Short mmCIF file of C-alpha atoms and ligand atoms in Angstrom, two decimals:
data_model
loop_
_atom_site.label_atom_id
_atom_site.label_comp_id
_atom_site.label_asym_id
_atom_site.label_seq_id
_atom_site.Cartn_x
_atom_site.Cartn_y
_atom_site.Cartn_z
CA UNK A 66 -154.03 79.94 -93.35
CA UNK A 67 -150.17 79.09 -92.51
CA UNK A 68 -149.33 76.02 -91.10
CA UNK A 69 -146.41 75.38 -88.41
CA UNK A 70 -143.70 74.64 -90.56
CA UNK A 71 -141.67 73.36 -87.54
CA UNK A 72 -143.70 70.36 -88.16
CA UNK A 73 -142.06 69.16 -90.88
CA UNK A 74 -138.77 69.37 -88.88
CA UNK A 75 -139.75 66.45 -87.26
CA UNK A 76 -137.67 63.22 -87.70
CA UNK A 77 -140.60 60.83 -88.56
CA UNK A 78 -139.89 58.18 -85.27
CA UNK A 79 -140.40 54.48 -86.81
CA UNK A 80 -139.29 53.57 -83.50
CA UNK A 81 -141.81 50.88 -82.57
CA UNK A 82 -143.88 50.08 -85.79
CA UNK A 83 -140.28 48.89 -86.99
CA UNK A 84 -139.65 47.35 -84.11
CA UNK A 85 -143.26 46.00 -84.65
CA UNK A 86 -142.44 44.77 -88.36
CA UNK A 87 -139.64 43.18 -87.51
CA UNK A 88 -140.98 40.71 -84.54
CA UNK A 89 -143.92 40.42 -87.08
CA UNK A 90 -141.36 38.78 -89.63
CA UNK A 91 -139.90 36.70 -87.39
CA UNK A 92 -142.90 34.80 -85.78
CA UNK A 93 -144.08 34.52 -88.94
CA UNK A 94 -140.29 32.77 -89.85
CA UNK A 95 -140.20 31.13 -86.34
CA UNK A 96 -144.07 29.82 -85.57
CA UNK A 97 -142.42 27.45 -83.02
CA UNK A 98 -140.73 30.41 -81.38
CA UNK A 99 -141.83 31.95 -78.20
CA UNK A 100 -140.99 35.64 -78.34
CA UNK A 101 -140.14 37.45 -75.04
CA UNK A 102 -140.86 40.78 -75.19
CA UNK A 103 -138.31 43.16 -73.39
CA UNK A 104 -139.27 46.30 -74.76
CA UNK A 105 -142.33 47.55 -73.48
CA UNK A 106 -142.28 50.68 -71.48
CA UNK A 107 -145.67 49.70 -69.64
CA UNK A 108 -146.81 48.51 -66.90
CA UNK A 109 -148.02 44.88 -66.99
CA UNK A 110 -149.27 44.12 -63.16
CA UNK A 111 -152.95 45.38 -62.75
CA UNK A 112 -154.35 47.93 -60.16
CA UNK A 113 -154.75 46.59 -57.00
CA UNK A 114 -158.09 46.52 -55.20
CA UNK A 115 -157.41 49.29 -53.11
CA UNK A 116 -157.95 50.96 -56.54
CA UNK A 117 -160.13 49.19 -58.00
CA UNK A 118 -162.66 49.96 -55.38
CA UNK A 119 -161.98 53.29 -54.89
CA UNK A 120 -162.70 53.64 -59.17
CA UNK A 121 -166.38 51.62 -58.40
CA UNK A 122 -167.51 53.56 -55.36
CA UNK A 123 -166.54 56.81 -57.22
CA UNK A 124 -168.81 55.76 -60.63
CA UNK A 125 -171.41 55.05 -58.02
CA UNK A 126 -171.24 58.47 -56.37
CA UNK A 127 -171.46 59.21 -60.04
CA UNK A 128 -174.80 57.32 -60.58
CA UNK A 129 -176.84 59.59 -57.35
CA UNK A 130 -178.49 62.44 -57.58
CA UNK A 131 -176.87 63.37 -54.26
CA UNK A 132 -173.50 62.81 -55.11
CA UNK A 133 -173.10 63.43 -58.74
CA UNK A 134 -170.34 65.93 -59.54
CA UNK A 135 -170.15 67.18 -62.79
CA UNK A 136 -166.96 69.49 -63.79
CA UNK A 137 -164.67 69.59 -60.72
CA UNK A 138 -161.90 71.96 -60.58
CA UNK A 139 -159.13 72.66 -63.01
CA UNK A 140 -156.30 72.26 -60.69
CA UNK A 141 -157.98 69.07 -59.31
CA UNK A 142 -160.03 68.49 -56.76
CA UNK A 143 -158.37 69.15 -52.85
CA UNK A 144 -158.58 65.51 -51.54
CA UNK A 145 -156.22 64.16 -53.80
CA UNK A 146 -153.90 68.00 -53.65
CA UNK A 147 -153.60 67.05 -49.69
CA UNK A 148 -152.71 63.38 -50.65
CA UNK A 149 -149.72 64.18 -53.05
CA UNK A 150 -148.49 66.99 -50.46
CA UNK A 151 -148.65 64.57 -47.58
CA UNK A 152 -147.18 61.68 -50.15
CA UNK A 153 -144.30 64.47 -50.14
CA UNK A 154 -144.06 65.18 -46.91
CA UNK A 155 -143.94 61.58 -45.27
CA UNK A 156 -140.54 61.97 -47.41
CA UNK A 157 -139.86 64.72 -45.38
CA UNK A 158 -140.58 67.12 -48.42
CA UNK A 159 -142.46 70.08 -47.76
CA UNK A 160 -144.98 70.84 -51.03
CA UNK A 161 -148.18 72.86 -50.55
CA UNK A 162 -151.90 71.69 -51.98
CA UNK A 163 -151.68 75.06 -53.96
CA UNK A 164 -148.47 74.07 -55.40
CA UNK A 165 -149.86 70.79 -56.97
CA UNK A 166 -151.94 70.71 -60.32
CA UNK A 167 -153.00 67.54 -60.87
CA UNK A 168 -153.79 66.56 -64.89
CA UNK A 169 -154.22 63.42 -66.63
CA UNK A 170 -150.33 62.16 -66.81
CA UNK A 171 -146.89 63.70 -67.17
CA UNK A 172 -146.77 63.68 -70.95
CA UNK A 173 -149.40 66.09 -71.38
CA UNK A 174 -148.14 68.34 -68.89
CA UNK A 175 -144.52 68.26 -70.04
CA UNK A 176 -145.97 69.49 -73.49
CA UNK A 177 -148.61 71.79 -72.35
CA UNK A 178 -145.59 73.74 -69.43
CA UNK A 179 -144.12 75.23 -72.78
CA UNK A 180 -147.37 77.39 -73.51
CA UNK A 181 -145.93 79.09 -70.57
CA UNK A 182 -141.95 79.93 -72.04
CA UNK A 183 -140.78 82.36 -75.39
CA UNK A 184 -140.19 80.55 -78.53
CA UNK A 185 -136.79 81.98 -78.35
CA UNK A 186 -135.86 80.12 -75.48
CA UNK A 187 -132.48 77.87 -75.83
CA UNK A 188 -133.31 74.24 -74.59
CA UNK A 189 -130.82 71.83 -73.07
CA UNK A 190 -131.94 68.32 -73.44
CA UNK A 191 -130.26 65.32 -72.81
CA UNK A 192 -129.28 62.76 -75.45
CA UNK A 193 -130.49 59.97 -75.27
CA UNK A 194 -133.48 60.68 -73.82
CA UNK A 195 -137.61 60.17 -73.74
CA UNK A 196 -138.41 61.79 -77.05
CA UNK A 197 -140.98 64.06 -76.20
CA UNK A 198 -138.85 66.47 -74.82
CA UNK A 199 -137.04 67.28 -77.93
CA UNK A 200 -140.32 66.99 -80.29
CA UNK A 201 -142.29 69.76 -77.67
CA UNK A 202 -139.66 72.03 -78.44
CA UNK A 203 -139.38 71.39 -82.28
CA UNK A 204 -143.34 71.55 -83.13
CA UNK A 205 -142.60 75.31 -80.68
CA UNK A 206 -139.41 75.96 -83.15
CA UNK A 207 -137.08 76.02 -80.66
CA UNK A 208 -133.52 75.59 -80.41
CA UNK A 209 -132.21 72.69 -79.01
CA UNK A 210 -128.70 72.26 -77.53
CA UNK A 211 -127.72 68.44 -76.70
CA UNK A 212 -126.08 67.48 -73.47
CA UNK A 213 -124.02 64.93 -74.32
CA UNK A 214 -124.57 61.39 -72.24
CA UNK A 215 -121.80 58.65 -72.76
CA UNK A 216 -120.80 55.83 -71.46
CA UNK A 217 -117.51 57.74 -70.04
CA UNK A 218 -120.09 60.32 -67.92
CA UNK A 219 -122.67 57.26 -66.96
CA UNK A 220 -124.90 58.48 -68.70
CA UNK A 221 -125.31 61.35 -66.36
CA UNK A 222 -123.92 64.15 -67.75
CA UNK A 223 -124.02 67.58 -66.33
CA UNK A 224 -124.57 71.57 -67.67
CA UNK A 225 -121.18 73.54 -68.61
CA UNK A 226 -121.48 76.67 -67.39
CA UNK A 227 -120.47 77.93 -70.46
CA UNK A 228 -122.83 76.90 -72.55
CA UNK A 229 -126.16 79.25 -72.09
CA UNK A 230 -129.63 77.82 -72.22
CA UNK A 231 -132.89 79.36 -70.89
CA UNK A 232 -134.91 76.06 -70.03
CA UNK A 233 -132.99 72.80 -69.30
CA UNK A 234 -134.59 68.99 -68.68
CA UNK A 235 -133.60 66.48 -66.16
CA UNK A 236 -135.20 63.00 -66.23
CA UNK A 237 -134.08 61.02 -62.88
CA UNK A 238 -134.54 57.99 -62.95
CA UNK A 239 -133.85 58.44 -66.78
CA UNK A 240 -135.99 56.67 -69.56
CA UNK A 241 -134.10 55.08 -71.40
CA UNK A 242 -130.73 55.20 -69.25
CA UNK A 243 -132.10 53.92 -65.86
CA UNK A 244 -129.39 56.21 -64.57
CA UNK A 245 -129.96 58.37 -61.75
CA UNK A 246 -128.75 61.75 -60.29
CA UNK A 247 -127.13 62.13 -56.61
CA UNK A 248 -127.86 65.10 -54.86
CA UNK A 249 -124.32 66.90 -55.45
CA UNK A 250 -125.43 66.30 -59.66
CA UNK A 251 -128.73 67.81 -59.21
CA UNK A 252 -127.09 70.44 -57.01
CA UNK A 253 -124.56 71.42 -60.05
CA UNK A 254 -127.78 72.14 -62.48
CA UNK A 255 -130.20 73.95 -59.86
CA UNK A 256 -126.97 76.11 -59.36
CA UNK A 257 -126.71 76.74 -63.19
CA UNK A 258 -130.10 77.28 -63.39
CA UNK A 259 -130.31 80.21 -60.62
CA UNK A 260 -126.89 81.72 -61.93
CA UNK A 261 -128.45 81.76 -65.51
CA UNK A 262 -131.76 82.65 -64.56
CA UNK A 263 -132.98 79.53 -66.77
CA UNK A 264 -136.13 77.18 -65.02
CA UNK A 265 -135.22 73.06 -64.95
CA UNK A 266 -138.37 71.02 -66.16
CA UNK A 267 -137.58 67.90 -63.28
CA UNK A 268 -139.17 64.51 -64.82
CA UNK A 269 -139.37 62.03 -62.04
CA UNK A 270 -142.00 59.85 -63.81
CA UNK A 271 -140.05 56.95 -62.18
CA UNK A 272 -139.49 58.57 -58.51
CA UNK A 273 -140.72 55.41 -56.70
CA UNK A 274 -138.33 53.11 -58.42
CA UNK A 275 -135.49 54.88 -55.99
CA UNK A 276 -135.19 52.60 -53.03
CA UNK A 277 -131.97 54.31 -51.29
CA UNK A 278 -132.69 57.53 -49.36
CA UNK A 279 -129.17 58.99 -50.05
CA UNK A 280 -130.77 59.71 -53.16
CA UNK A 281 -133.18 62.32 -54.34
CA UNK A 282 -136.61 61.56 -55.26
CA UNK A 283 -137.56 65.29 -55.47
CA UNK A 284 -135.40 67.81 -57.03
CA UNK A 285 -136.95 69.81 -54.35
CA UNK A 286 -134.94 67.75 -51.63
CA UNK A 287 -132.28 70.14 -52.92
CA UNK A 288 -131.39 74.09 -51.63
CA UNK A 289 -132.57 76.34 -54.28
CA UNK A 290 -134.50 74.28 -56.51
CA UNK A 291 -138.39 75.91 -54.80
CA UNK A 292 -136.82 79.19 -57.30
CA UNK A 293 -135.64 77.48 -59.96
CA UNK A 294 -137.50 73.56 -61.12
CA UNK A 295 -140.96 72.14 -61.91
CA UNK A 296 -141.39 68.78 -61.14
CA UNK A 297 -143.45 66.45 -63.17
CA UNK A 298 -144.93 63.60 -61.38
CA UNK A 299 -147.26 60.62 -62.86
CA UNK A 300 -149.04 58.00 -60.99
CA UNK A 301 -148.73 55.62 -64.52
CA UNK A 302 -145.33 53.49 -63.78
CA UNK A 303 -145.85 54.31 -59.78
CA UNK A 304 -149.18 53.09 -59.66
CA UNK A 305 -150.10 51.51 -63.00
CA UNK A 306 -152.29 54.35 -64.39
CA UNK A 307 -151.11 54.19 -67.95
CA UNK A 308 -154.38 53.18 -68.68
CA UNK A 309 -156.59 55.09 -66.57
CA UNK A 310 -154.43 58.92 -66.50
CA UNK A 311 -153.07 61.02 -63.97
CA UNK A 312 -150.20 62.52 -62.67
CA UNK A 313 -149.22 65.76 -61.22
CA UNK A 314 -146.81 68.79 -61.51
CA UNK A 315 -145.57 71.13 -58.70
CA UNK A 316 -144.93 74.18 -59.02
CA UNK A 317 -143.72 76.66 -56.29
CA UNK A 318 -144.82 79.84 -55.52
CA UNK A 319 -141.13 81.12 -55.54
CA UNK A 320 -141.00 80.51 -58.98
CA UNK A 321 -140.79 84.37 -60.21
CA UNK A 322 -139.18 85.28 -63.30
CA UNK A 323 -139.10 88.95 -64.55
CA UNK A 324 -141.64 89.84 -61.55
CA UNK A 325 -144.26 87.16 -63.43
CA UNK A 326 -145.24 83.76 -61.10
CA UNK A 327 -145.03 80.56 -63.13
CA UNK A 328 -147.36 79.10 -60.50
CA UNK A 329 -149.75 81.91 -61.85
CA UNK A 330 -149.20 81.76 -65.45
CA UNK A 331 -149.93 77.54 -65.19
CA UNK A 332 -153.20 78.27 -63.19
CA UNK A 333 -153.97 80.65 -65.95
CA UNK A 334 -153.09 78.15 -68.21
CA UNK A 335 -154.77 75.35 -67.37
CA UNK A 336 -158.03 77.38 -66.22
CA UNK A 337 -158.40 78.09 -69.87
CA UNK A 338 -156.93 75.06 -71.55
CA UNK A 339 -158.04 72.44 -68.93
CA UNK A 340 -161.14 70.94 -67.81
CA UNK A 341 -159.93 68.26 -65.20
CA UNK A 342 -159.12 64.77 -64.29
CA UNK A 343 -162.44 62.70 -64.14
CA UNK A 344 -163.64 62.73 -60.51
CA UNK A 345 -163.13 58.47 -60.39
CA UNK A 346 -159.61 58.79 -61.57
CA UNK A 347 -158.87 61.44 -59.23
CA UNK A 348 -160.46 59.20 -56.62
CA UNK A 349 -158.50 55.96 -57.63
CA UNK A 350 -155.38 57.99 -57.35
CA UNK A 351 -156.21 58.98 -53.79
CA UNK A 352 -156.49 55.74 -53.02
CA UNK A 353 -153.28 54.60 -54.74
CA UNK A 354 -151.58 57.47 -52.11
CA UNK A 355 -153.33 55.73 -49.01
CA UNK A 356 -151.47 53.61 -46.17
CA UNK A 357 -153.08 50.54 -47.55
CA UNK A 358 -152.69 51.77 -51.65
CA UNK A 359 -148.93 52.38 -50.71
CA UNK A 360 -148.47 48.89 -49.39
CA UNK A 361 -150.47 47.59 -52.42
CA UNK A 362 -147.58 49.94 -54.87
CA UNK A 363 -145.00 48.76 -52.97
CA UNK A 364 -145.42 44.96 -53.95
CA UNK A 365 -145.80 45.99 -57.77
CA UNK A 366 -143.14 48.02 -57.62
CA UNK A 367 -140.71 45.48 -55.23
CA UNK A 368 -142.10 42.63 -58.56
CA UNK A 369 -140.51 45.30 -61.14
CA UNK A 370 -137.08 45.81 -58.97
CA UNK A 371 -136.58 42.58 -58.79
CA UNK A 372 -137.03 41.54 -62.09
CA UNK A 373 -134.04 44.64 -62.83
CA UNK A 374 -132.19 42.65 -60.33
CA UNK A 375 -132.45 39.62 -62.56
CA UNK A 376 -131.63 41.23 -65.79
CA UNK A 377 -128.43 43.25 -63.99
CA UNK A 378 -127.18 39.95 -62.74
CA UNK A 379 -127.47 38.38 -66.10
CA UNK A 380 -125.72 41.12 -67.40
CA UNK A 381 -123.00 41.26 -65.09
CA UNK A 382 -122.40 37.80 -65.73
CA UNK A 383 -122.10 38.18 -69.15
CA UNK A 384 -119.57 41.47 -68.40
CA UNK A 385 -121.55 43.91 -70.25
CA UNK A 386 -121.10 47.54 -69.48
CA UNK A 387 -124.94 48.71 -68.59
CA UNK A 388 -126.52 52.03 -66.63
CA UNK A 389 -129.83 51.48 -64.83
CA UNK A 390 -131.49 48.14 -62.96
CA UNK A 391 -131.30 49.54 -59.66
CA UNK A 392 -133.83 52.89 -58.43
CA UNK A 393 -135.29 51.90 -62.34
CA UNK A 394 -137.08 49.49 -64.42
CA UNK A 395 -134.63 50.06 -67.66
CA UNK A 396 -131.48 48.75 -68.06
CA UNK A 397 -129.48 50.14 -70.78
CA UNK A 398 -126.68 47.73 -72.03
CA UNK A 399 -124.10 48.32 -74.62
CA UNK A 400 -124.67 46.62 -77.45
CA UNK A 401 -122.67 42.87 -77.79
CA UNK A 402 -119.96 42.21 -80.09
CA UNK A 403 -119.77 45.49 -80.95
CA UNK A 404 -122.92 46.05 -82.72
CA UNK A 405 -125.23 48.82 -84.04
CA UNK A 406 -128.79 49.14 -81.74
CA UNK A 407 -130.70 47.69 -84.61
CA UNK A 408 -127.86 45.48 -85.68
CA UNK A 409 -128.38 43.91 -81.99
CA UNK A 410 -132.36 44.01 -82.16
CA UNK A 411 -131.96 41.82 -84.92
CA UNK A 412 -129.31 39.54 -83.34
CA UNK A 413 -131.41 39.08 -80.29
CA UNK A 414 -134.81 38.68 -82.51
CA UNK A 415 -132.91 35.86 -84.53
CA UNK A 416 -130.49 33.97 -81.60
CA UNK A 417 -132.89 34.34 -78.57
CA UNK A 418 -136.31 35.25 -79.52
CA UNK A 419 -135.86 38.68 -77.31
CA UNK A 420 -137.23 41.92 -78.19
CA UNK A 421 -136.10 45.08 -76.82
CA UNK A 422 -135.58 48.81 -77.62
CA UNK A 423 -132.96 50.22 -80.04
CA UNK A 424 -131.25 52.74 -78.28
CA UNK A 425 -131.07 54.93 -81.49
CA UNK A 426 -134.56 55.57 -81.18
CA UNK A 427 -133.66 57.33 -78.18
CA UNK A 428 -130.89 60.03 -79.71
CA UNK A 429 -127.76 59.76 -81.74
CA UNK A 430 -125.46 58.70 -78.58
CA UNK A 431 -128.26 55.83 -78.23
CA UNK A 432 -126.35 54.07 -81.12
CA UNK A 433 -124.23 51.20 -79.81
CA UNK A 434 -127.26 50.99 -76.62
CA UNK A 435 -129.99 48.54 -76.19
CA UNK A 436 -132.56 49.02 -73.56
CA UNK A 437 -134.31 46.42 -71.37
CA UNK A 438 -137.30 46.64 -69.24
CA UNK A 439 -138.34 45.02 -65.85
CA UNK A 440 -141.92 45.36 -66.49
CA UNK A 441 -142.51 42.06 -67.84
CA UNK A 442 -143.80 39.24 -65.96
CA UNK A 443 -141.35 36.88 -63.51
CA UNK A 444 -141.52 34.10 -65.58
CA UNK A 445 -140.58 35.50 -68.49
CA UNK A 446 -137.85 37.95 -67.21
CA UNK A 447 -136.36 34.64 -65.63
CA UNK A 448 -136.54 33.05 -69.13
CA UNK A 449 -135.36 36.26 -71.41
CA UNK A 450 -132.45 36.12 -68.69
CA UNK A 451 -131.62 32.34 -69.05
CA UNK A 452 -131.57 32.52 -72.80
CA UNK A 453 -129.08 36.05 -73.11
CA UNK A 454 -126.93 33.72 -70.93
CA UNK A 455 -126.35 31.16 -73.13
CA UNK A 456 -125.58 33.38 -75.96
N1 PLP B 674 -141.80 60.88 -68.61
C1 PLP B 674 -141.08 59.80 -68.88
C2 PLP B 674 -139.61 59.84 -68.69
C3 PLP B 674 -141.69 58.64 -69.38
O1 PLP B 674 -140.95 57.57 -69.68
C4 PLP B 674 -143.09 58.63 -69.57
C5 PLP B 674 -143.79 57.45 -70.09
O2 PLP B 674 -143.25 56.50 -70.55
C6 PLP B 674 -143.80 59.79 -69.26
C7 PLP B 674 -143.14 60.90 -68.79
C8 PLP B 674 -145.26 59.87 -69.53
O3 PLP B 674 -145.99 59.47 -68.47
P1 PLP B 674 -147.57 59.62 -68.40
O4 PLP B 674 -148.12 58.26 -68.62
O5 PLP B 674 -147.81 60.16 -67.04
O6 PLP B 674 -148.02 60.58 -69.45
#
């Protein structure tokens, strides 16, 4: 037996048991202290009952002989197919129920799509950026090209057509940037991708976040991309399903590279990997897509925005240069006083009692970064704000 070596190319991430350590150190320091914590990318407001309900009724269904299910299908099961597609097309997007494979979140399915690509693929990935997409294509031995993201782009940096790569990621709304693509951007790398014949993986994990309709919420909003980008979707930070799993990837059927359908290969894929979303989930997620479940987002969501809104405004008093807050729930702030990310963990830990992300733990151009989220509660965003003001 030989192991996969590209294992041990792995950069061991210490990310958040350091991060862990640390607060642990200081409360035990600081007993008096209350610690607000700004780093938590999830979801803190629970399902509402619109969901809730739809998760009992479906465990009853599961308690009758008459309406038991046992394995539904791999693709997921058409109720909740028709719900995303019409979830697209009230936004005017046109998506078919064949096109949508629903699985049990995007993080799975961003790891599982590479089954599907050569091992000798080139990969562009953004830096910084959510880690998973570089430590997929490590454990596959891939190479990895970085697109740079500064300060001086906005974080949004785009392909250079001359630089090749065969498979290239987008996150929009970006975790950990909060930064967000316009339509001519995403236009620029769907036009890369068809000219290089490479496919875009499209993470829009945070698609509901985007409150201004000049902006895309679907890479498919754009001319080309049905040939050229698969879309990850996840009901977790739209709907608060972190804890209960699901989310859903598109993929077109004009997806054909070297004669072979990708929307083929993935059924194939997931036919013989895949067994299914529980039928309750799947149900709960429905219901989450309803009119009433969309009015029920919509106030969670509206409770995230505007605690952004108060963080941005704190930060804008305070004059420092940040990326996200608005279409997002991260705000990514340069570092104070010129600090390192961890330098400024610590400074916040120590002066204000605030934890939050080092943006090194994102990539190397994470360094001088610090990211914030809006998914605390009011009450303590309010506070976390009033104490970085008196700093
Ligand atoms: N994509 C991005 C950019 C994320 O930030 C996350 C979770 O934090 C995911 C995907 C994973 O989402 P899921 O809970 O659907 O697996």
């Amino acid at each position: 037996m030989k192991l996969n070596e590209h294992y041990f190319e792995l950069t061991e991430s210490y990310l958040f048991s350091d991060i862990a350590r640390r607060v642990e150190a200081f409360a035990a320091r600081h007993p008096e202290q209350k610690i607000i914590r700004m780093g938590i990318g999830d979801v803190t407001r629970p399902l509402p009952p619109v969901v809730t309900a739809a998760l009992e009724e479906a465990a009853r269904e599961m308690g009758k002989r008459e309406s038991f299910r046992g394995y539904g299908p791999e693709q997921g099961y058409p109720f909740l197919r028709q719900a995303v597609a019409d979830y697209y097309a009230d936004r005017g997007t046109v998506v078919s129920p064949e096109e949508i494979f629903i699985g049990d979140g995007a993080k799975s399915d961003l790891g599982n799509i590479l089954d599907l690509f050569s091992p000798d693929c080139t990969v562009l990935i953004p830096d910084p950026v959510y880690p998973v997409y570089v430590d997929t294509n490590i454990m596959a031995g891939r190479s990895i090209i970085y697109l740079e993201a500064t300060g001086q782009n906005g974080f949004l940096p785009l392909p250079d057509s001359r630089v090749k790569a065969d498979i290239l990621y987008i996150c929009s709304p970006n975790n950990p940037t909060g930064a967000v693509y316009d339509r001519r951007a995403l236009q620029t790398f769907i036009d890369y991708a068809r000219e290089n014949g490479a496919v875009i993986l499209y993470d829009a994990a945070y698609e509901a976040f985007i409150a201004d309709p000049e902006l895309p919420r679907s890479i498919y909003e754009l001319e080309g991309a049905r040939e050229c980008a698969i879309e990850f979707c996840s009901f977790s930070k739209t709907a608060g399903f972190t804890g209960l799993r699901c989310g859903y990837t598109v993929l077109p059927g004009e997806l054909i590279f070297d004669g072979h359908s990708l929307q083929k290969m993935w059924l194939r894929r997931q036919t013989t990997k895949f067994n299914g979303v529980s039928y309750p989930v799947q149900r709960a997620a429905a219901a989450a897509l309803s009119p009433e479940g969309r009015g029920a987002l919509e106030e969670n969501l509206s409770y995230y925005r505007e605690n952004a809104r108060i963080l941005a405004d704190m930060l804008k008093n305070r004059g420092v240069f940040y990326t996200g807050g608005r279409h997002s729930p991260y705000l990514w702030m340069r570092c104070e006083r010129g600090m390192g990310s961890w330098q400024y963990f610590d400074w916040l830990l120590e002066n204000a009692g605030i934890v939050g992300t080092p943006g090194a733990g994102f990539g190397k151009n994470g360094e001088n970064y610090f990211r914030l989220t809006a998914f605390g509660s009011r009450e303590d965003t309010i506070e976390a704000a009033g104490r970085m003001l008196l700093l």
